[in-house]
Coordinates of C-alpha atoms in Angstrom, one line a residue:
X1 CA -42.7 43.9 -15.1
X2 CA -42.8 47.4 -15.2
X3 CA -42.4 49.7 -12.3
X4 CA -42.3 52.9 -11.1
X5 CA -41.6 54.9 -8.3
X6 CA -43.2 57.5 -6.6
X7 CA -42.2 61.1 -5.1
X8 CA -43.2 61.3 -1.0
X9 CA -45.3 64.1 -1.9
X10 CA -47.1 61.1 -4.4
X11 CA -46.7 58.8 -1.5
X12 CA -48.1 61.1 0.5
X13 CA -51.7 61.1 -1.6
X14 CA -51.1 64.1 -3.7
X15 CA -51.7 63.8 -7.5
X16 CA -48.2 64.2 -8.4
X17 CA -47.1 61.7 -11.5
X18 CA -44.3 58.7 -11.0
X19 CA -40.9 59.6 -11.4
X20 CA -39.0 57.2 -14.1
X21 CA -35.8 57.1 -14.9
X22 CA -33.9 56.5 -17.7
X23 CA -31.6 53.1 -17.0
X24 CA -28.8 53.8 -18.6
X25 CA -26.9 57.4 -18.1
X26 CA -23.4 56.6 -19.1
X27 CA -21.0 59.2 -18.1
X28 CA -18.0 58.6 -21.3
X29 CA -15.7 56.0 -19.9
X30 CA -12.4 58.4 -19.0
X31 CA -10.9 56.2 -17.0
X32 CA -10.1 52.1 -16.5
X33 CA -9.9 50.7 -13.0
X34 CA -10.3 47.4 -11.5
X35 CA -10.3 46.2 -7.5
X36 CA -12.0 45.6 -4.5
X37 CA -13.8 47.1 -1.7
X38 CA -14.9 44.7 1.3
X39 CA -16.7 47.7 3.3
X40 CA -18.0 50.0 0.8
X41 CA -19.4 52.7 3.5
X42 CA -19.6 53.0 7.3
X43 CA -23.0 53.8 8.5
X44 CA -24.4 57.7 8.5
X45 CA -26.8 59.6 9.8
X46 CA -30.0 59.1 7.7
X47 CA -31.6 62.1 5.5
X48 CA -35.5 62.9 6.2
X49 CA -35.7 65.5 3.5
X50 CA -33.4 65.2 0.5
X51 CA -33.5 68.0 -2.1
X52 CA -35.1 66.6 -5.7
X53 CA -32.4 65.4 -7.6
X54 CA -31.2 67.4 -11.0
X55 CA -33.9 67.2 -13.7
X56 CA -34.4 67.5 -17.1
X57 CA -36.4 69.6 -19.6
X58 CA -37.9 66.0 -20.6
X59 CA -38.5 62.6 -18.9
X60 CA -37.3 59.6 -21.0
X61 CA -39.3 56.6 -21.1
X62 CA -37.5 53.7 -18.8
X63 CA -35.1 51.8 -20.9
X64 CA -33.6 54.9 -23.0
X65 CA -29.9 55.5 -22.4
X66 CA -28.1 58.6 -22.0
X67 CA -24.6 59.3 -23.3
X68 CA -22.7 62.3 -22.0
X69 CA -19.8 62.9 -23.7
X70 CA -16.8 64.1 -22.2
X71 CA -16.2 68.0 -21.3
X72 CA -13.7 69.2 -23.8
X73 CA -14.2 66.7 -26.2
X74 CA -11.5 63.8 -27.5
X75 CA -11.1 60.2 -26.8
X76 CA -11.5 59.2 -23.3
X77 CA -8.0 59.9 -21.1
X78 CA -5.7 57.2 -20.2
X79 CA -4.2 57.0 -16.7
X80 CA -0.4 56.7 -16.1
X81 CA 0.6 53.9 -13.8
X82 CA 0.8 50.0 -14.0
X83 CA -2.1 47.7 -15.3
X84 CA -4.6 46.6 -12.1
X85 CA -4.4 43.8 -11.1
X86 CA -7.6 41.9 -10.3
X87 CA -8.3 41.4 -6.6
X88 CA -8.2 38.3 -4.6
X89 CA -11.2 37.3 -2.7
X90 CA -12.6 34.3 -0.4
X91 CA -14.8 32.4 -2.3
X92 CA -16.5 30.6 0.6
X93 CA -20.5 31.2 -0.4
X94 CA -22.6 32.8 1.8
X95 CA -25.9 34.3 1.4
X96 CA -27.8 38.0 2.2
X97 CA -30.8 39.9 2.5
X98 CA -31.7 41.4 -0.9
X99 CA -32.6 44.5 1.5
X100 CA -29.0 45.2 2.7
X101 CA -30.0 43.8 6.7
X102 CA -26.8 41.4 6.5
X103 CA -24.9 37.4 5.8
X104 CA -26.5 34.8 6.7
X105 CA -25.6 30.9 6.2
X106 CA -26.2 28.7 3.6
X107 CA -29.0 26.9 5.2
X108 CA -31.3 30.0 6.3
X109 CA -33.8 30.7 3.3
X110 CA -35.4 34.2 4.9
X111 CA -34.6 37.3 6.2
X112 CA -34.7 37.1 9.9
X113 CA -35.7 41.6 9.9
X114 CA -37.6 41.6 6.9
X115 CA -38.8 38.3 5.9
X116 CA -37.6 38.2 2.6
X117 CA -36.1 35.6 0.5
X118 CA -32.3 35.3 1.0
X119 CA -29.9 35.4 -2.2
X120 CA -26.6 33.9 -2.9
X121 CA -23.3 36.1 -2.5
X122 CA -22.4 34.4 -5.5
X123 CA -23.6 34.1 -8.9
X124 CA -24.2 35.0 -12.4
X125 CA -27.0 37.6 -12.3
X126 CA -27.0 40.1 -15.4
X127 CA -28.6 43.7 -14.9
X128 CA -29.4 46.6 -17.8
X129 CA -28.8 43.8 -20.0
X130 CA -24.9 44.1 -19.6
X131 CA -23.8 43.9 -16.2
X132 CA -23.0 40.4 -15.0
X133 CA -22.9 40.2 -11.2
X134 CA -20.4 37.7 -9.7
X135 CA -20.2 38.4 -6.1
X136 CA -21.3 40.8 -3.0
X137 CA -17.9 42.6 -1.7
X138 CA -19.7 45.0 0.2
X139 CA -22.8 46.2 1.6
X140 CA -23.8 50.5 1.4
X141 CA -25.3 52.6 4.0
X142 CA -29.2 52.3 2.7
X143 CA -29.9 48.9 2.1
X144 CA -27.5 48.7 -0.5
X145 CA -24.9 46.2 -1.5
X146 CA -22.0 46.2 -3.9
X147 CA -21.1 43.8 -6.3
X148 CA -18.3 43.0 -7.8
X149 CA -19.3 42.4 -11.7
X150 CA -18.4 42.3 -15.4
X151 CA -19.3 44.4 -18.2
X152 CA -20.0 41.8 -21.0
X153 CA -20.0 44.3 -24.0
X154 CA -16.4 45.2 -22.7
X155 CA -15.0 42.3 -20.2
X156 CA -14.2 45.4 -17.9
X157 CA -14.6 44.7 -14.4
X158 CA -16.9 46.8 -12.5
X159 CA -18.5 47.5 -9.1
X160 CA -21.8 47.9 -9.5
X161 CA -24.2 48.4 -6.3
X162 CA -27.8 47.7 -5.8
X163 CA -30.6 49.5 -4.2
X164 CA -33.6 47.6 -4.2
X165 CA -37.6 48.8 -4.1
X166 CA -35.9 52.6 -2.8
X167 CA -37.9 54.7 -1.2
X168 CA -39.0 58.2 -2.3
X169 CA -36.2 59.8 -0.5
X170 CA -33.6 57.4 -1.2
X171 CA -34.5 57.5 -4.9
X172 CA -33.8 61.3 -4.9
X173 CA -30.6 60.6 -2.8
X174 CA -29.7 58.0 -4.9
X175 CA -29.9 59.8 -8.0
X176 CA -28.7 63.0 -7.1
X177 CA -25.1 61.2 -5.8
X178 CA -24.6 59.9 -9.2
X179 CA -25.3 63.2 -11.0
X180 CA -23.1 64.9 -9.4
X181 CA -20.0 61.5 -9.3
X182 CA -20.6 61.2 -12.8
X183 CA -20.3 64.9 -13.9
X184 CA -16.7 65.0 -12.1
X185 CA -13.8 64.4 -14.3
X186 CA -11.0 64.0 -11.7
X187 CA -8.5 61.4 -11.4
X188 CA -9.5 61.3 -7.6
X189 CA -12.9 60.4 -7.9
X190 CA -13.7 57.2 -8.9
X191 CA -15.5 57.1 -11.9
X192 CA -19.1 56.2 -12.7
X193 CA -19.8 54.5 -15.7
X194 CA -23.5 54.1 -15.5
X195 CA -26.5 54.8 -13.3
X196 CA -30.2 53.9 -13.2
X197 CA -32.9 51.6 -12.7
X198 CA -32.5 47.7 -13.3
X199 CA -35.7 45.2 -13.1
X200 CA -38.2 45.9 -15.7
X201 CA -37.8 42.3 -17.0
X202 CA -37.8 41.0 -13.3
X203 CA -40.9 40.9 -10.7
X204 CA -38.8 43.3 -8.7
X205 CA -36.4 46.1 -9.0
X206 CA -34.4 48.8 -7.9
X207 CA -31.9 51.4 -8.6
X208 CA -28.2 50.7 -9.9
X209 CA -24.8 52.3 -10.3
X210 CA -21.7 51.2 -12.2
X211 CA -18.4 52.4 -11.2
X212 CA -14.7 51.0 -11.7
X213 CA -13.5 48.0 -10.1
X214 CA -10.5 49.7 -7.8
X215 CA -7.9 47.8 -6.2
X216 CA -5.8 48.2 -2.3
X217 CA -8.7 49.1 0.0
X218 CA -10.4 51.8 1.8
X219 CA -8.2 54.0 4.1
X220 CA -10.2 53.2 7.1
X221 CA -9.4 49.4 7.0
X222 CA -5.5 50.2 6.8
X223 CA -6.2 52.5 9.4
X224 CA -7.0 50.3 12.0
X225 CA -3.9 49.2 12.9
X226 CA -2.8 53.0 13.5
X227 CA -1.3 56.2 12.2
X228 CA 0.5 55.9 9.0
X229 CA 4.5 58.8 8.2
X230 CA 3.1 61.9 8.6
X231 CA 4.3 62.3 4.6
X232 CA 2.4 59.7 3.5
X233 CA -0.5 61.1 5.1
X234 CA 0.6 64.4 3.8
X235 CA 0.0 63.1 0.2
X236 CA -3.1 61.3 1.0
X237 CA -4.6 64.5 2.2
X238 CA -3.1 66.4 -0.7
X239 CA -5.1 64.3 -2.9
X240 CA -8.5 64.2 -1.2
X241 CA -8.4 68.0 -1.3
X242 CA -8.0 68.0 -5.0
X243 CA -10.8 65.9 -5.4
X244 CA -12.9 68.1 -3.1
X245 CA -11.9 71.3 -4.6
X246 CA -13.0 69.5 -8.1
X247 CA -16.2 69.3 -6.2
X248 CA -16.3 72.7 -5.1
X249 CA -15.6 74.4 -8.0
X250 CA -18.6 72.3 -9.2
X251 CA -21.2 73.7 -6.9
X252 CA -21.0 70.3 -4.4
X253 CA -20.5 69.1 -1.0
X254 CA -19.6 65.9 -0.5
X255 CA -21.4 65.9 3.1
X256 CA -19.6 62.6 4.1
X257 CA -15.9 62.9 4.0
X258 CA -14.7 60.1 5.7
X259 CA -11.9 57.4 6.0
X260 CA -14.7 54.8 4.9
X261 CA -15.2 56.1 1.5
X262 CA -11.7 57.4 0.7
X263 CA -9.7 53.9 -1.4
X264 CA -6.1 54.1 -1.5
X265 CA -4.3 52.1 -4.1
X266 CA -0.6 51.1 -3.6
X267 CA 1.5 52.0 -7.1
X268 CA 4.7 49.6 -7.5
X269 CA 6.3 52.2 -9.7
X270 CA 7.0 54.4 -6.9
X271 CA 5.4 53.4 -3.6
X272 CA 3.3 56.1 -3.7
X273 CA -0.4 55.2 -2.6
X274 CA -3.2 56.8 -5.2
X275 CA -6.2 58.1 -4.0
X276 CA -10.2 57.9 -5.1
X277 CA -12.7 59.7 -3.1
X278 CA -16.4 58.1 -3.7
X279 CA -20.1 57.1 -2.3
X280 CA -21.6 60.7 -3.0
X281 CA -24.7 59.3 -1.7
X282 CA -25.3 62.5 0.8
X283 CA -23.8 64.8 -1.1
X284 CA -25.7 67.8 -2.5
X285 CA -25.5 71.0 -5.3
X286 CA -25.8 74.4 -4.5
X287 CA -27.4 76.2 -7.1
X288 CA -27.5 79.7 -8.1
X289 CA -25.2 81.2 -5.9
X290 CA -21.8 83.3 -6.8
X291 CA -18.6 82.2 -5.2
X292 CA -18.6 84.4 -2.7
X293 CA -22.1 83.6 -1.3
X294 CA -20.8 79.7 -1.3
X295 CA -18.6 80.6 1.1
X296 CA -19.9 83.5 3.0
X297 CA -20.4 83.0 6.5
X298 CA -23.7 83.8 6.2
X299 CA -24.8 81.5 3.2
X300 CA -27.9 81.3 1.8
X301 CA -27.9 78.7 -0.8
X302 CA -30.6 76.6 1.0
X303 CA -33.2 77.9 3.7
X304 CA -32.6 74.5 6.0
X305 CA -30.2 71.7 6.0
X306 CA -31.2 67.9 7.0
X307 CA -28.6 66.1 9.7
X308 CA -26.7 64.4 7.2
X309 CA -23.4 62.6 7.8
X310 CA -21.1 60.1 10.2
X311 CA -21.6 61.8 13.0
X312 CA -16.9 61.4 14.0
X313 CA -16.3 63.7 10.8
X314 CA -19.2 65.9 10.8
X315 CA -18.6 69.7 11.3
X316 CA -20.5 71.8 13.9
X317 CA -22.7 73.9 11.2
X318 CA -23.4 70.3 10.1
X319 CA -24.1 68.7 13.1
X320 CA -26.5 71.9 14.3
X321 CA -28.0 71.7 10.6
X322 CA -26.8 75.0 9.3
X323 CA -26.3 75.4 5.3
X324 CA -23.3 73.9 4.7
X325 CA -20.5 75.0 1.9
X326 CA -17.3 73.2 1.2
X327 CA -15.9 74.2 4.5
X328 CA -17.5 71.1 5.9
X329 CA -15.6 69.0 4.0
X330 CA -12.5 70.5 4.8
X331 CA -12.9 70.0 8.5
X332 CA -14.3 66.2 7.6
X333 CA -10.6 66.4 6.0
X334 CA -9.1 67.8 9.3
X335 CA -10.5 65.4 11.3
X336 CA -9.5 62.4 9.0
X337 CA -5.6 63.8 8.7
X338 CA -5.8 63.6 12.6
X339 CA -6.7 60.4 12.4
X340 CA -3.6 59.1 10.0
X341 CA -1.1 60.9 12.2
X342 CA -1.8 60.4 15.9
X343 CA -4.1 56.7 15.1
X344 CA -7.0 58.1 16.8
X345 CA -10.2 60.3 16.7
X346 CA -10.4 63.9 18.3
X347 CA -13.4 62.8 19.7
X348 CA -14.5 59.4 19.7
X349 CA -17.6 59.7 22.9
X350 CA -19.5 57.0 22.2
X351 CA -22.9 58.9 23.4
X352 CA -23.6 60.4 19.6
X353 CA -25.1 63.8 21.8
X354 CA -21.8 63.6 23.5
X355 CA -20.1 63.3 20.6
X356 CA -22.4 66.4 19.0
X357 CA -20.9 68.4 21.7
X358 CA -17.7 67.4 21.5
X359 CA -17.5 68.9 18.0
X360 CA -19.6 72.1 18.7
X361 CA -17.4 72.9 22.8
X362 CA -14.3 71.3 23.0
X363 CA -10.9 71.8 21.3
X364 CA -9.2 68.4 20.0
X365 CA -6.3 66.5 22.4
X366 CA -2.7 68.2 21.0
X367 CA -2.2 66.4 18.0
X368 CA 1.5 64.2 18.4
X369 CA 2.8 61.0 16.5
X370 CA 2.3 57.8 18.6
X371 CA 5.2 56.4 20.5
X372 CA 8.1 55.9 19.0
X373 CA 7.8 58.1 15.8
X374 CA 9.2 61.4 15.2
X375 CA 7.6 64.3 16.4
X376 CA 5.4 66.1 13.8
X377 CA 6.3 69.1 12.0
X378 CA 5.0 72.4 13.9
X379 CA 3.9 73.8 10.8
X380 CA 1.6 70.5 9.8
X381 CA -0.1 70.7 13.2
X382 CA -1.1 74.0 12.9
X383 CA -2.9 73.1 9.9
X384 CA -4.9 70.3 10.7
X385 CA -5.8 72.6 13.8
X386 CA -6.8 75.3 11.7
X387 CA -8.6 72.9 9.5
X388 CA -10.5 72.1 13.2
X389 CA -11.4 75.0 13.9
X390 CA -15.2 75.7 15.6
X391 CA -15.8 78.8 13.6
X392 CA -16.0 77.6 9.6
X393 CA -14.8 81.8 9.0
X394 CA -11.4 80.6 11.4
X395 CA -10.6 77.5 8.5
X396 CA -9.2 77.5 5.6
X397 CA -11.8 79.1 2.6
X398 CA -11.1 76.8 0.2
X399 CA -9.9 73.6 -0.4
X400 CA -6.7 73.9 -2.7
X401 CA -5.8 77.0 0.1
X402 CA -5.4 74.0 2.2
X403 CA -3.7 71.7 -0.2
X404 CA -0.7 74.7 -0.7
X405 CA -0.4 74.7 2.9
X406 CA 0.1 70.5 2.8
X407 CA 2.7 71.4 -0.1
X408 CA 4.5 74.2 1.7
X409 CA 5.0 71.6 5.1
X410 CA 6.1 69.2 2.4
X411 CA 9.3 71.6 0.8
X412 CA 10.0 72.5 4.1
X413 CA 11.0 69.3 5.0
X414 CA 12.8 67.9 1.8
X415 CA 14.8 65.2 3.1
X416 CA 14.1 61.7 1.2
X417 CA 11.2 59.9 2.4
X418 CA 12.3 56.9 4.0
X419 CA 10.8 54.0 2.7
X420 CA 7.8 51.9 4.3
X421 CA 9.1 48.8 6.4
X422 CA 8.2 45.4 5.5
X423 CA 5.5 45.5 9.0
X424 CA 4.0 48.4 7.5
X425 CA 3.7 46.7 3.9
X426 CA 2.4 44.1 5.5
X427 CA -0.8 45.6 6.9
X428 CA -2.4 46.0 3.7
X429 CA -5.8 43.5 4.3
X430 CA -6.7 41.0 1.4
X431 CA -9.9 42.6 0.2

């Protein structure tokens, strides 16, 4: 059956045409990774008015496939490290709402919010002709959920998640976040193989996106048990700022930094812990601006700014809905380092206008290890304090200026990492 979508302004009654899109834009395949993520995204602050996604000089008719080779040119790169190891999962069937509104048990049929028909978590469903769909291991922020899948031209494993019958603003949203993911050739990103719109063999449809299958789990679930060696944190941060200055230097802003959608992998080679930044569902291009306007104080790379974000991470230009540059993702970055070392939020009101506030008046508890750990280096807390700051002119401009001042704490303090004990080994959840 085919389907279309429309713009709000359509929606709205206006004579605009429907927006199609082409099923399969597939980003060349750079990287391999297989895994797991049980939580894909903690919930964020919706967007009302999201910015039309990138376009092109002509619209494809649905079912035509886009291949974008790789910047540079050559065969696809290979990554250094040991072979993934495919993850282990329960296998106890459940069922959901094909709307993203939750689990239910095997003997409900409908949705108790929606009324729709309820699916199976497990199964052998096969999208864009090539993506076989095996289980749910997650469910997104808008209505989404995550699969974990196969692709049967390859036998890779993939994650591949699901937006149902979007809306006109979550189509644009939707869209625009996998532009930008799949244009970003970083070894901290996790890598998009495909993006587009499944269903037109099916009564109903929706919007899809491939990615790779990673393994370990998000840093927010080994995060609940606590703050992790300030080194290892260190690295971690090091890592995510790479990624984001990636970003950056690309004309983005991820918008939704968090602990949620950062996935750490343990390597057995060196126990080092590798580190993929994704869901760029919120996050948006500024466009035709030099690099000095993207990160003037006053910027003026777009005339208003939706309340976008989880509201924990968000910086106060974001939370007051000021343009934003990459400085808000450097503070999202401050507030998530202060969160690995001391095991706690700066603020964590549970009144979101308290919380607002919070971000916008007061200055963050003195940052110290929890009981029982040594005490911080000076140098490290000045920078996530600096990274803090209220004033986006007071923090670091960009985000590799950050990074080097990670590095520098790092040489500093050169003797040998001691190793992880077995209790903290052992905290690493089966996804």
């Amino acid at each position: 059956m085919r389907r279309t979508t429309r713009s709000p302004t359509a929606q709205a009654g206006a004579s605009a045409g429907p927006i199609r899109i082409a099923r399969g834009y597939n980003p060349a395949n750079r990287r391999r990774g297989i895994g797991s993520t049980r939580r894909y995204v903690e919930p964020a602050v919706d967007c009302e008015n999201a910015p039309e996604p990138p376009g092109r000089a002509s619209e494809p008719r649905r079912g035509w496939a886009w291949q974008v080779p790789r910047q540079g040119g050559g065969p696809p790169a290979r990554r250094r490290g040991p072979r993934h190891r495919a993850s282990r999962g329960r296998t106890v069937s459940r069922k959901l709402c094909p709307n993203g509104h939750g689990y239910y048990s095997t003997s409900a049929d409908i949705c108790s919010e929606c009324g729709a028909a309820l699916q199976s978590d497990h199964g052998e469903r096969v999208i864009a002709h090539r993506y076989r769909l095996d289980r749910v291991i997650g469910l997104g922020g808008t209505r989404s959920t995550v699969w974990e899948g196969v692709d049967l031209r390859t036998t890779r494993p993939v994650a591949v998640k699901l937006l149902p019958d979007p809306t006109g603003v979550e189509l644009m949203r939707f869209m625009r976040g996998a532009f930008i993911a799949a244009e970003l050739d970083h070894e901290n990103v996790a890598q998009v193989y495909e993006y587009g719109e499944y269903g037109e063999d099916e009564p109903e449809g929706g919007l899809f996106l491939v990615m790779e299958r990673l393994t370990g789990a998000t840093l927010d679930r080994v995060l609940r048990k606590g703050a992790i060696p300030w080194r290892r944190a260190v690295s971690v941060a090091e890592q995510m700022l790479s990624a984001l200055d990636a970003l950056h230097a690309n004309r983005g802003v991820h918008r939704d930094i968090k602990p949620g959608n950062v996935f750490v992998t343990p390597d057995e080679l060196d126990d080092s812990w590798r580190v993929r930044i994704f869901d760029f569902d919120l996050a948006m291009r500024v466009e035709d601006v030099t690099t000095s306007e993207f990160y003037g104080d006053e910027l003026r790379a777009v005339p208003s700014t939706p309340v976008c974000g989880t509201p924990p991470y968000m910086a106060p230009e974001q939370i007051i809905g000021y343009p934003l540059d990459g400085r808000a993702d450097v503070y999202a970055v401050g507030v998530t380092l202060y969160r690995m070392l001391s095991g706690c939020l700066p603020f964590a009101d549970s009144d979101r206008q308290l919380l607002y506030r919070a971000h916008l008046e007061r200055t963050p508890p003195p940052l110290a290890a929890p009981g029982g750990r040594p005490e911080l280096p000076s140098a490290l807390v000045a920078v996530v304090m600096r990274a803090l700051s209220k004033r986006r002119s007071e923090r670091f401009k960009f985000a590799s200026d950050m990074r080097r001042a990670l590095r520098a704490v790092q040489l500093e303090h050169r003797e040998a990492a001691t190793p992880a004990p077995a209790a903290f080994a052992a905290r690493w959840p089966t996804p």
